[in-house]
Tab-separated table of C-alpha atoms in Angstrom:
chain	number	residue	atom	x	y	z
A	1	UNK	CA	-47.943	92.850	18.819
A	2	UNK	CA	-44.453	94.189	18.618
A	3	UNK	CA	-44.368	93.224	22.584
A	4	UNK	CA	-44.960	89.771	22.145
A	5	UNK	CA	-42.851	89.157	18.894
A	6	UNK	CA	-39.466	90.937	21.020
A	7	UNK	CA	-40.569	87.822	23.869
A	8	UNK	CA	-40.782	85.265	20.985
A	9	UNK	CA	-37.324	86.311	19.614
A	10	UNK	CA	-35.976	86.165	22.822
A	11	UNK	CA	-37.260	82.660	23.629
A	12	UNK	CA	-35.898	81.268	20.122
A	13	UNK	CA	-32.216	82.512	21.132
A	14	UNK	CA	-32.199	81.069	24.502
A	15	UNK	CA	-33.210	77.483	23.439
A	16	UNK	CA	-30.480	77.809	20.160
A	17	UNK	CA	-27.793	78.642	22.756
A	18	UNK	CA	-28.845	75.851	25.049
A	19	UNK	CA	-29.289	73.227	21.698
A	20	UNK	CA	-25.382	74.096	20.829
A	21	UNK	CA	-24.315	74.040	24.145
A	22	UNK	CA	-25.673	70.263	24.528
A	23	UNK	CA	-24.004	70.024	20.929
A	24	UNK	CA	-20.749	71.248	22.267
A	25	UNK	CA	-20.804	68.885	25.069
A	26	UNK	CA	-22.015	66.032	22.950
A	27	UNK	CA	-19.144	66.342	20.563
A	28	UNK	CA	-16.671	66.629	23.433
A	29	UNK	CA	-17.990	63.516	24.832
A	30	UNK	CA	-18.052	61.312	21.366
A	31	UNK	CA	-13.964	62.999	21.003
A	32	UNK	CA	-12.847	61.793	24.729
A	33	UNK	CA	-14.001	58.429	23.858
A	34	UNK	CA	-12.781	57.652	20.508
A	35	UNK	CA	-9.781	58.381	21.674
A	36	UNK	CA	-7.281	55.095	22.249
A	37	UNK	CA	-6.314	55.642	25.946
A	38	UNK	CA	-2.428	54.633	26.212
A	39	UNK	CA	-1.912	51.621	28.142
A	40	UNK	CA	1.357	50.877	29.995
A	41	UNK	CA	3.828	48.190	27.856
A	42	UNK	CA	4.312	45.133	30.407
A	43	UNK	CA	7.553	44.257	31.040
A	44	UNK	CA	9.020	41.965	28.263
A	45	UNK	CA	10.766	39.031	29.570
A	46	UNK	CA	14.326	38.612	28.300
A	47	UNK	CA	13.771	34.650	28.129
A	48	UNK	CA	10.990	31.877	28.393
A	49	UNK	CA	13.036	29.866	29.991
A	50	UNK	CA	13.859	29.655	33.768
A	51	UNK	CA	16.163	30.931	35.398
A	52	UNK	CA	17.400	27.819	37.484
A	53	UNK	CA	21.264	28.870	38.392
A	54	UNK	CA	20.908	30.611	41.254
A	55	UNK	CA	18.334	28.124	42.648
A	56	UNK	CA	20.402	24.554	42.006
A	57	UNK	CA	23.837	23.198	41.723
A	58	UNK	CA	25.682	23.866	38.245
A	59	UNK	CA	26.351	20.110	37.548
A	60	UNK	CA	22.171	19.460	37.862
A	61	UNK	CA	21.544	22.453	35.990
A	62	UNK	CA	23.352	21.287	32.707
A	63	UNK	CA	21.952	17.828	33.491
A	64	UNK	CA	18.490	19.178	32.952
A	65	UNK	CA	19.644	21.184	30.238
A	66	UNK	CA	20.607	18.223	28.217
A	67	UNK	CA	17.702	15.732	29.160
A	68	UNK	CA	15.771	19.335	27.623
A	69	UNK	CA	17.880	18.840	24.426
A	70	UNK	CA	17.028	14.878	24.487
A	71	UNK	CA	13.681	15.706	25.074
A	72	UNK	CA	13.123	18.010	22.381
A	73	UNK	CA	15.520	15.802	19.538
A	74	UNK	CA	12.904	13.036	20.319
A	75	UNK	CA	9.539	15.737	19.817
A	76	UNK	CA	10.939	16.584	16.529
A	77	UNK	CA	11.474	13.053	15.547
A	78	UNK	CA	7.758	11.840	16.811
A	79	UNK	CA	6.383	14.830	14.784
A	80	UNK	CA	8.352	13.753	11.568
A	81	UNK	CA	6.991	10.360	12.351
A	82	UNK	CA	3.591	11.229	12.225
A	83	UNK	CA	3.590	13.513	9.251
A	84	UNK	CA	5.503	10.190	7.210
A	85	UNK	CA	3.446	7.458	9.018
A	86	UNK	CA	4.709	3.517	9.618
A	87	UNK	CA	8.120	3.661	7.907
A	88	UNK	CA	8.996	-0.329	8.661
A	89	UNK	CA	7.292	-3.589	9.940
A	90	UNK	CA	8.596	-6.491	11.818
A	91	UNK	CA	6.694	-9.459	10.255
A	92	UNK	CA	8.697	-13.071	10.940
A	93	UNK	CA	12.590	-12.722	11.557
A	94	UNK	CA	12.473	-10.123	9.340
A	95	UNK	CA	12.064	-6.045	9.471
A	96	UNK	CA	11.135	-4.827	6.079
A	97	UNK	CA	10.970	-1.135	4.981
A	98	UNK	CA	7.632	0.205	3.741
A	99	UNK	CA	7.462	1.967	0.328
A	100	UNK	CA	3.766	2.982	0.245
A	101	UNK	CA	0.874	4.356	3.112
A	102	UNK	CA	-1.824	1.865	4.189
A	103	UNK	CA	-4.812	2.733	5.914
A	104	UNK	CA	-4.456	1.052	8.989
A	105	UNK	CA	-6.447	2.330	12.407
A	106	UNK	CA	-5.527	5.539	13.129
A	107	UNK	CA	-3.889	4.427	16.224
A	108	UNK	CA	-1.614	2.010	14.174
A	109	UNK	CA	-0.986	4.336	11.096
A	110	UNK	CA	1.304	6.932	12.421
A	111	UNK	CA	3.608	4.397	14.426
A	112	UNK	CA	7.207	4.176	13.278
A	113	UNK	CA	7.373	1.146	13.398
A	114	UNK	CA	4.326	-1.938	13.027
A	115	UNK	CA	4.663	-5.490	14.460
A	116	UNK	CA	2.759	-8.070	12.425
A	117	UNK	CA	2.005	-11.659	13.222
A	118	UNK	CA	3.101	-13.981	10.412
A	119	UNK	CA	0.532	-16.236	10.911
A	120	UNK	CA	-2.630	-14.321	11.707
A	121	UNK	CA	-1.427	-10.915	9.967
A	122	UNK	CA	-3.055	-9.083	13.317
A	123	UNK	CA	-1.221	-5.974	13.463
A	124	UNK	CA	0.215	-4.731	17.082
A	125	UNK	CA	1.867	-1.601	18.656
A	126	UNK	CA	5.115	-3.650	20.220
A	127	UNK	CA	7.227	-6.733	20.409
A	128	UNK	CA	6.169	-7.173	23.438
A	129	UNK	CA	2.646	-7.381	22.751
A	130	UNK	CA	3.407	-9.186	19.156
A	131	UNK	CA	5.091	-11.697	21.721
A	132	UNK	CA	2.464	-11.943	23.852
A	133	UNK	CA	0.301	-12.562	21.001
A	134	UNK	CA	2.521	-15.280	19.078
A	135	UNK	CA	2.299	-17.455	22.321
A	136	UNK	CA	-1.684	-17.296	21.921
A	137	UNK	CA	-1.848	-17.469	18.310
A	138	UNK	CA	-3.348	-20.934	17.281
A	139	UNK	CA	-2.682	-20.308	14.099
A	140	UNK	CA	0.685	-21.909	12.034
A	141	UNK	CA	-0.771	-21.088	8.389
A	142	UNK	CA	-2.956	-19.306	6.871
A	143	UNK	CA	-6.308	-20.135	7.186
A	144	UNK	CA	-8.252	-22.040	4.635
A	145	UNK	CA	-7.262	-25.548	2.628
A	146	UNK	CA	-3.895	-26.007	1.420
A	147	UNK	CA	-4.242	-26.786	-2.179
A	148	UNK	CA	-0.336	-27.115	-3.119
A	149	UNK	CA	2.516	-28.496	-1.528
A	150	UNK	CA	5.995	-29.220	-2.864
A	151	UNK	CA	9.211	-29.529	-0.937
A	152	UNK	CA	8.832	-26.595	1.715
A	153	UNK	CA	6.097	-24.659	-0.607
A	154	UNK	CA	2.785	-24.643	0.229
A	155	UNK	CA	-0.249	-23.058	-1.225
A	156	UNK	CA	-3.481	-22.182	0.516
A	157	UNK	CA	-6.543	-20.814	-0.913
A	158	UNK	CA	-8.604	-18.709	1.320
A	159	UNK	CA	-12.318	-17.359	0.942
A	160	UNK	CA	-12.527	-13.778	1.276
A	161	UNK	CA	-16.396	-14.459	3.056
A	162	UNK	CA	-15.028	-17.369	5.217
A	163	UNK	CA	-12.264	-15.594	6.632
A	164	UNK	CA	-13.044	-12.091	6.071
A	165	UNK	CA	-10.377	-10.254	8.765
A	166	UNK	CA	-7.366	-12.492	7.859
A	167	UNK	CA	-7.731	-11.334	3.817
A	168	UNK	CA	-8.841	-7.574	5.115
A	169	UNK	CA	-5.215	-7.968	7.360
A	170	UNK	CA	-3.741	-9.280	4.556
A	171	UNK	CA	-4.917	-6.179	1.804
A	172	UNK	CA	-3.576	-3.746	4.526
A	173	UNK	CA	-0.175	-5.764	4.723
A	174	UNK	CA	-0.131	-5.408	0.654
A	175	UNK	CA	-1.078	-1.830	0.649
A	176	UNK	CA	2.334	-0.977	2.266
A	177	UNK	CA	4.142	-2.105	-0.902
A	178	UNK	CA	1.424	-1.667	-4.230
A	179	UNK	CA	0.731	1.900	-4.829
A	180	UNK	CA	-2.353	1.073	-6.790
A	181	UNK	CA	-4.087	-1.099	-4.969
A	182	UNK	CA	-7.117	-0.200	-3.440
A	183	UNK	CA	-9.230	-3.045	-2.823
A	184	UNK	CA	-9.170	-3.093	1.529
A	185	UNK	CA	-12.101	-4.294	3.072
A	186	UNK	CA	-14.672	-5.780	0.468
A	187	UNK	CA	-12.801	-8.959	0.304
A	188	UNK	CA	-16.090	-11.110	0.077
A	189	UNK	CA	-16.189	-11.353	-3.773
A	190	UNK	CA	-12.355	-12.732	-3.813
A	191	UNK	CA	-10.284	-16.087	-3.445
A	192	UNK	CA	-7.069	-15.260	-2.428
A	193	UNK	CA	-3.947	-17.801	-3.018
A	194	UNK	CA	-0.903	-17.397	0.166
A	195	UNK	CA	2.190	-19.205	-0.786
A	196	UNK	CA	4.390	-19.872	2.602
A	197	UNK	CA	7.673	-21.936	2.867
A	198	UNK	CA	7.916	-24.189	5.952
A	199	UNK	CA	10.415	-23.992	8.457
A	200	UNK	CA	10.837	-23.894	12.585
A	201	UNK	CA	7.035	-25.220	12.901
A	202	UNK	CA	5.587	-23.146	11.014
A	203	UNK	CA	4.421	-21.810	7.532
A	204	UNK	CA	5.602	-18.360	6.732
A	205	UNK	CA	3.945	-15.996	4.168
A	206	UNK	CA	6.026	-15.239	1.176
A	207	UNK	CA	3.533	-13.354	-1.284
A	208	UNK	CA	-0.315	-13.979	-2.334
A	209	UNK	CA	-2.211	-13.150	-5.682
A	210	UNK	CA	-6.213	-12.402	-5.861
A	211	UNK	CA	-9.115	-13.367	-7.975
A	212	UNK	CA	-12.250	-12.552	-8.304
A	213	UNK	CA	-14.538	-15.409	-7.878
A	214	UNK	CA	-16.746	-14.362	-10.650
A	215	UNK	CA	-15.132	-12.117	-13.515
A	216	UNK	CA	-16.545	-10.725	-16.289
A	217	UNK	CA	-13.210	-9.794	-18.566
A	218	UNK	CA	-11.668	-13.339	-17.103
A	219	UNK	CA	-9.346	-11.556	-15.000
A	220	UNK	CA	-7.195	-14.545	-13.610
A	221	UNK	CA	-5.391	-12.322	-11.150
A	222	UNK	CA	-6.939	-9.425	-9.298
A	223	UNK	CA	-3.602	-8.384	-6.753
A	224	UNK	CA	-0.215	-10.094	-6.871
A	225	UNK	CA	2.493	-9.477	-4.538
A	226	UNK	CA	5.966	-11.102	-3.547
A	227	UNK	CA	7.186	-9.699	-0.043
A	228	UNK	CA	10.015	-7.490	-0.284
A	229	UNK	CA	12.552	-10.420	1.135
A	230	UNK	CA	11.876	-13.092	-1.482
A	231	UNK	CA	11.450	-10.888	-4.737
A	232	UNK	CA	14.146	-11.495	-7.044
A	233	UNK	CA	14.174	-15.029	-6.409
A	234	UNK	CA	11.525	-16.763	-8.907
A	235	UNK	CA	8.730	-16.354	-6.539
A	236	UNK	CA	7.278	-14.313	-8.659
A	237	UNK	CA	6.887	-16.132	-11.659
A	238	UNK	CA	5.458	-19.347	-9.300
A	239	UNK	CA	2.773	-17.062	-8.373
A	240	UNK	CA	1.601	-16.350	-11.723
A	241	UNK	CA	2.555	-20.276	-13.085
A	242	UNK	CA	0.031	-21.507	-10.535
A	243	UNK	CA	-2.726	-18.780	-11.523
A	244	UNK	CA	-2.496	-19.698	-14.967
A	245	UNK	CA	-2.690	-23.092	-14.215
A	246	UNK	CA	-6.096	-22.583	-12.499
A	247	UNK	CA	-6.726	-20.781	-15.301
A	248	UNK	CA	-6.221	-23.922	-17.942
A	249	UNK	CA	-8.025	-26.541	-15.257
A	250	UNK	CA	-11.076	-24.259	-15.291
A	251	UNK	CA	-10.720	-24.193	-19.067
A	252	UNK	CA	-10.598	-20.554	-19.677
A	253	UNK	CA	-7.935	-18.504	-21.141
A	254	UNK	CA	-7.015	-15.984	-18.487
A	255	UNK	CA	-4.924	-12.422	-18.067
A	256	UNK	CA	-3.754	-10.163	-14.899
A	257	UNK	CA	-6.137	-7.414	-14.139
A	258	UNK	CA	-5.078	-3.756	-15.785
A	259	UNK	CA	-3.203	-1.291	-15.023
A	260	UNK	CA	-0.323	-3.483	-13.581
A	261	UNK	CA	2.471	-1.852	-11.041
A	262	UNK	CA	5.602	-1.273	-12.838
A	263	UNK	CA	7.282	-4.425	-10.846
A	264	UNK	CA	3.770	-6.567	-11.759
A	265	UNK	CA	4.429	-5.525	-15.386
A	266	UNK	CA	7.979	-6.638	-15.335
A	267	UNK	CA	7.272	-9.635	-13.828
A	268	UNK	CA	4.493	-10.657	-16.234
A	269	UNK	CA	6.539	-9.789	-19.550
A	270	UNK	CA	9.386	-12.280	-18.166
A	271	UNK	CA	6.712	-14.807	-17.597
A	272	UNK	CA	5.270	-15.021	-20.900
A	273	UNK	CA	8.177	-14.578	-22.748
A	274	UNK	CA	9.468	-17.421	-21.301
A	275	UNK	CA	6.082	-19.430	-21.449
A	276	UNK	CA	6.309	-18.417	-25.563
A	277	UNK	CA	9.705	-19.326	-26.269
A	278	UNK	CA	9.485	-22.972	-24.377
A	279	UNK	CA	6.012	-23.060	-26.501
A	280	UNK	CA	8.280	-22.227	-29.498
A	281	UNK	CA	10.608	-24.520	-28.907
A	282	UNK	CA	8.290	-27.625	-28.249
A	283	UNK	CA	5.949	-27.445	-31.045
A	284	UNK	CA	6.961	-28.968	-34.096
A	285	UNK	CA	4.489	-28.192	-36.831
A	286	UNK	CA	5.367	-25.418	-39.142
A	287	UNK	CA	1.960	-23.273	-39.000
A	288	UNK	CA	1.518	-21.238	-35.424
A	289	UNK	CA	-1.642	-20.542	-33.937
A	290	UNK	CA	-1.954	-17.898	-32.076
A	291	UNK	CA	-5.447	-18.767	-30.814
A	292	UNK	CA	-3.875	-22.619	-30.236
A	293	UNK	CA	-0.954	-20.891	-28.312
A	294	UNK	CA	-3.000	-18.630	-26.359
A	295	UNK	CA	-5.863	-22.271	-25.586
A	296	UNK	CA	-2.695	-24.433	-24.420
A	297	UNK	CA	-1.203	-21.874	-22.267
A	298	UNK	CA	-3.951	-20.261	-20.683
A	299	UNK	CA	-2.250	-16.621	-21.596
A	300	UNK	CA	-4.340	-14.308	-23.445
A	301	UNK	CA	-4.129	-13.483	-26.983
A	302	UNK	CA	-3.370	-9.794	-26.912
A	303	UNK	CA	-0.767	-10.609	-23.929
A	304	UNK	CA	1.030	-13.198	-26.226
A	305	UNK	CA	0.905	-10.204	-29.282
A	306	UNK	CA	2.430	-8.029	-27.202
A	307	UNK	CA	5.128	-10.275	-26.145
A	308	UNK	CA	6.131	-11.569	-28.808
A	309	UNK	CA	5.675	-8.025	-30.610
A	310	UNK	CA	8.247	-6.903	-28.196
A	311	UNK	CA	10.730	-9.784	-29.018
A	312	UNK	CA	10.337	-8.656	-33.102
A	313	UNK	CA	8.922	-12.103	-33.742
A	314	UNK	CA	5.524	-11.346	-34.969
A	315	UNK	CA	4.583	-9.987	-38.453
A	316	UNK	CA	1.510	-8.567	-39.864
A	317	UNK	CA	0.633	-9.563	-43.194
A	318	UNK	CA	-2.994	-9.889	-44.903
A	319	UNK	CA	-4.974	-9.006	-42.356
A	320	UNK	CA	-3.351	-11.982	-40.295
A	321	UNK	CA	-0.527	-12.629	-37.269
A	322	UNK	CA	1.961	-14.228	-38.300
A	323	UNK	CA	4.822	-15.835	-36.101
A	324	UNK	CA	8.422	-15.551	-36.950
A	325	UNK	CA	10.240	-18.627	-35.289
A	326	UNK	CA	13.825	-16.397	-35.124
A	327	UNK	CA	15.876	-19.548	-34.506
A	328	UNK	CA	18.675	-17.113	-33.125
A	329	UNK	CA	16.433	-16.057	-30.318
A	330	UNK	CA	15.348	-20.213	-29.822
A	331	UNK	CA	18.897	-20.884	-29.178
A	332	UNK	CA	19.595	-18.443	-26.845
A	333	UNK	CA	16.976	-19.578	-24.777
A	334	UNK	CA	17.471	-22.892	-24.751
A	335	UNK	CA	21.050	-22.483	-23.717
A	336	UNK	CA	20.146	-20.375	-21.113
A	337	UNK	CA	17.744	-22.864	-19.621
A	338	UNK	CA	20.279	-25.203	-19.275
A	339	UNK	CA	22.373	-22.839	-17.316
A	340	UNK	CA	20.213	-21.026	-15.337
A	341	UNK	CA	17.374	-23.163	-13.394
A	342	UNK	CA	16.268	-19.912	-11.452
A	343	UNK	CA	12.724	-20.241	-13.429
A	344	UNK	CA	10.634	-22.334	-10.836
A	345	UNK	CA	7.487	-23.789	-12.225
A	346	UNK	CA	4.249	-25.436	-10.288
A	347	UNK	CA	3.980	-28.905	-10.686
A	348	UNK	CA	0.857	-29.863	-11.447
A	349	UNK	CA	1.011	-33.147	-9.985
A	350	UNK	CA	1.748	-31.696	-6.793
A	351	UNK	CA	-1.784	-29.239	-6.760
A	352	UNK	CA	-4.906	-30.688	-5.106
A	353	UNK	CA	-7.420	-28.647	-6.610
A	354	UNK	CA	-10.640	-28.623	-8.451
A	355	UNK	CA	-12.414	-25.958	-10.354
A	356	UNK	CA	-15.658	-24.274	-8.005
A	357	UNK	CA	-18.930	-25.581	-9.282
A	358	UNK	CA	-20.640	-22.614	-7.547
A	359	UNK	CA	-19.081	-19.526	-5.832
C-alpha cells in the first residue's frame, strides 16, 4: 500500500511541474506578443511641394510658381462661390445683384453668376449660351393675353395651368429678391399679372403680382414684386392700382395676402394712404363711411383702419369709427399732388378685361 501511494505521489509532481512549465511558456508567449514592436519613423519630407530648381530654368520655375498662386486665388474664390450660391443675374441690359437664395437646379444654384432670358425667363449657365438662346427664342412677351396697354406699358395675364414653366421660371426669378416667398412650382391654382415696357422690339419684364384664382379670405394679391431696376419709380403702386381695380370689376372688396415683406408693406401703406386722402378730398358729404370707403375703393376695411389710424385721423367713440377729416393733412396732399406727378395710376379705359366666369 505504502508502495503504490510513494508511485502516486510521484506521478502527481511530475504532471504539476510539466502543467507550470506549459504555464510558464504560455505566459511568456501572451507577454512577447502584447508587446508593441517598434517600427522605424519614415523619413519626413521637409516639403510637399517639388523640388523643380535643379530640374528647369529659374525664369519657368517662378512662372509656374505664380500660375500656382493664380490657380489657387481662383479655388478659394469658386469655393466661396459655392458656399454663397448665384450672387448676380444678367436678365435684359441689365446685371442685377441678388439679395435672397432660390432653389434653382443644382447645377444652376451655385453659379456666380445666372443668365436669364427676358422673354422666356429660361435660366442658362453663359452669355454665350443665353445668346444662342435669344436668337431661337420666339418669344417677345410674356406668354398669355395682354389685358393692358398704355403708352409703352403693357399688362399680360398668364394662367399658371396654361403656361406652367414660364410662371414656375418666373417664382424662381422672384425668389432671388422676396425672402418669404415660397410658392415655386404649384403655380396651377394662380393668375399671374407681368407688366413689361416696350422698347427695341420687344416687351421687357418690369415686376408681376399673383392671385389665387379662387380665394377664400379674398386675397387680391398672392406675390408682388418690382425688379430691383425700376423700384423707386411708381411701379409699384401701378401694380397694386391695377389689382385693386380687378378687385372693384369683380365686385369684391380685396386685400394683399399676410405677412407682407417689409418693402411690400411700405409700398402698400403709401398706396392706401394716398387712395384715402384723394377719397377724402373728393367726397363731399359730411358723414364717412367706412364700409362705403372700403365698397368704392376696393381696399379692405381693416387696411383703411389701419391707415388712417396711422395718419391720427380716425377716432373711436360709441362703439363706432369715426373719421376725422384733418383739413391740415387735406392740404398738404393736395399741394403735393400738384407738384409731384410721380403717383402713376391704371387707366381703366385703357384695360381689356373681364371678370372669369369659371376658373
Amino acid at each position: 500500500m505504502r508502495a503504490r501511494t510513494t508511485s502516486g505521489s510521484t506521478t502527481n509532481n511530475k504532471l504539476t511541474r510539466l502543467v507550470e512549465a506549459r504555464r510558464r511558456e504560455i505566459n511568456h508567449l501572451m507577454t512577447s506578443n502584447s508587446t508593441p514592436q517598434k517600427r522605424a519613423n519614415p523619413p519626413r519630407q521637409a516639403s510637399r511641394k517639388p523640388d523643380l530648381k535643379n530640374l528647369t530654368p529659374i525664369f519657368d520655375y517662378e512662372m509656374f510658381r505664380e500660375a500656382q498662386a493664380k490657380a489657387a486665388e481662383h479655388l478659394q474664390e469658386q469655393t466661396r462661390d459655392v458656399r454663397f450660391g448665384i450672387k448676380c443675374i444678367e436678365l435684359g441690359r441689365y446685371e442685377i445683384d441678388v439679395w435672397y437664395n432660390s432653389p434653382y437646379p443644382e447645377e444652376y444654384r451655385y453659379l456666380p453668376k445666372l443668365f436669364i432670358c427676358e422673354y422666356c425667363l429660361k435660366y442658362m449657365t453663359s452669355a454665350e449660351v443665353l445668346k444662342r438662346h435669344i436668337d431661337k427664342c420666339t418669344l417677345r412677351h410674356p406668354p398669355g393675353n395682354e389685358i393692358y396697354r398704355k403708352g409703352t406699358i403693357s399688362f399680360f395675364e398668364i394662367d399658371g395651368k396654361q403656361n406652367e414653366i414660364y410662371c414656375q421660371n418666373l417664382c424662381l426669378l422672384a425668389k432671388l429678391f422676396l425672402d418669404h416667398k415660397t410658392l415655386y412650382f404649384d403655380v396651377e391654382p394662380f393668375l399671374f399679372y407681368v407688366m413689361t415696357e416696350y422698347y427695341s422690339g420687344g416687351f421687357h419684364i418690369i415686376g408681376y403680382f399673383s392671385k389665387e384664382k379662387n380665394s377664400s379670405l379674398n386675397y387680391n394679391v398672392s406675390c408682388i414684386l418690382t425688379l430691383p431696376p425700376y423700384q423707386k419709380h411708381g411701379y409699384g403702386k401701378l401694380l397694386i392700382d391695377l389689382s385693386y381695380l380687378l378687385t372693384k370689376l369683380e365686385g369684391k372688396v380685396g386685400s394683399p395676402e399676410k405677412p407682407l415683406s417689409d418693402m411690400g408693406l411700405i409700398s402698400y401703406r403709401s398706396y392706401w394712404r394716398l387712395i384715402i386722402l384723394e377719397y377724402l378730398c373728393n367726397h363731399k358729404a359730411k358723414e364717412i363711411s367706412i364700409k362705403d370707403l372700403s365698397t368704392e375703393t376696393g381696399v379692405n376695411a381693416y387696411d383703411i383702419i389701419s391707415t388712417l389710424q396711422a395718419m391720427g385721423m380716425l377716432k373711436y367713440w360709441k362703439g363706432k369709427h369715426l373719421v376725422l377729416t384733418r383739413q391740415d393733412v387735406l392740404d398738404d396732399f393736395r399741394v403735393n399732388k400738384r407738384k409731384k406727378s410721380s403717383f402713376k395710376r391704371i387707366d381703366p379705359s385703357c384695360l381689356r378685361w373681364n371678370p372669369p366666369t369659371n376658373n
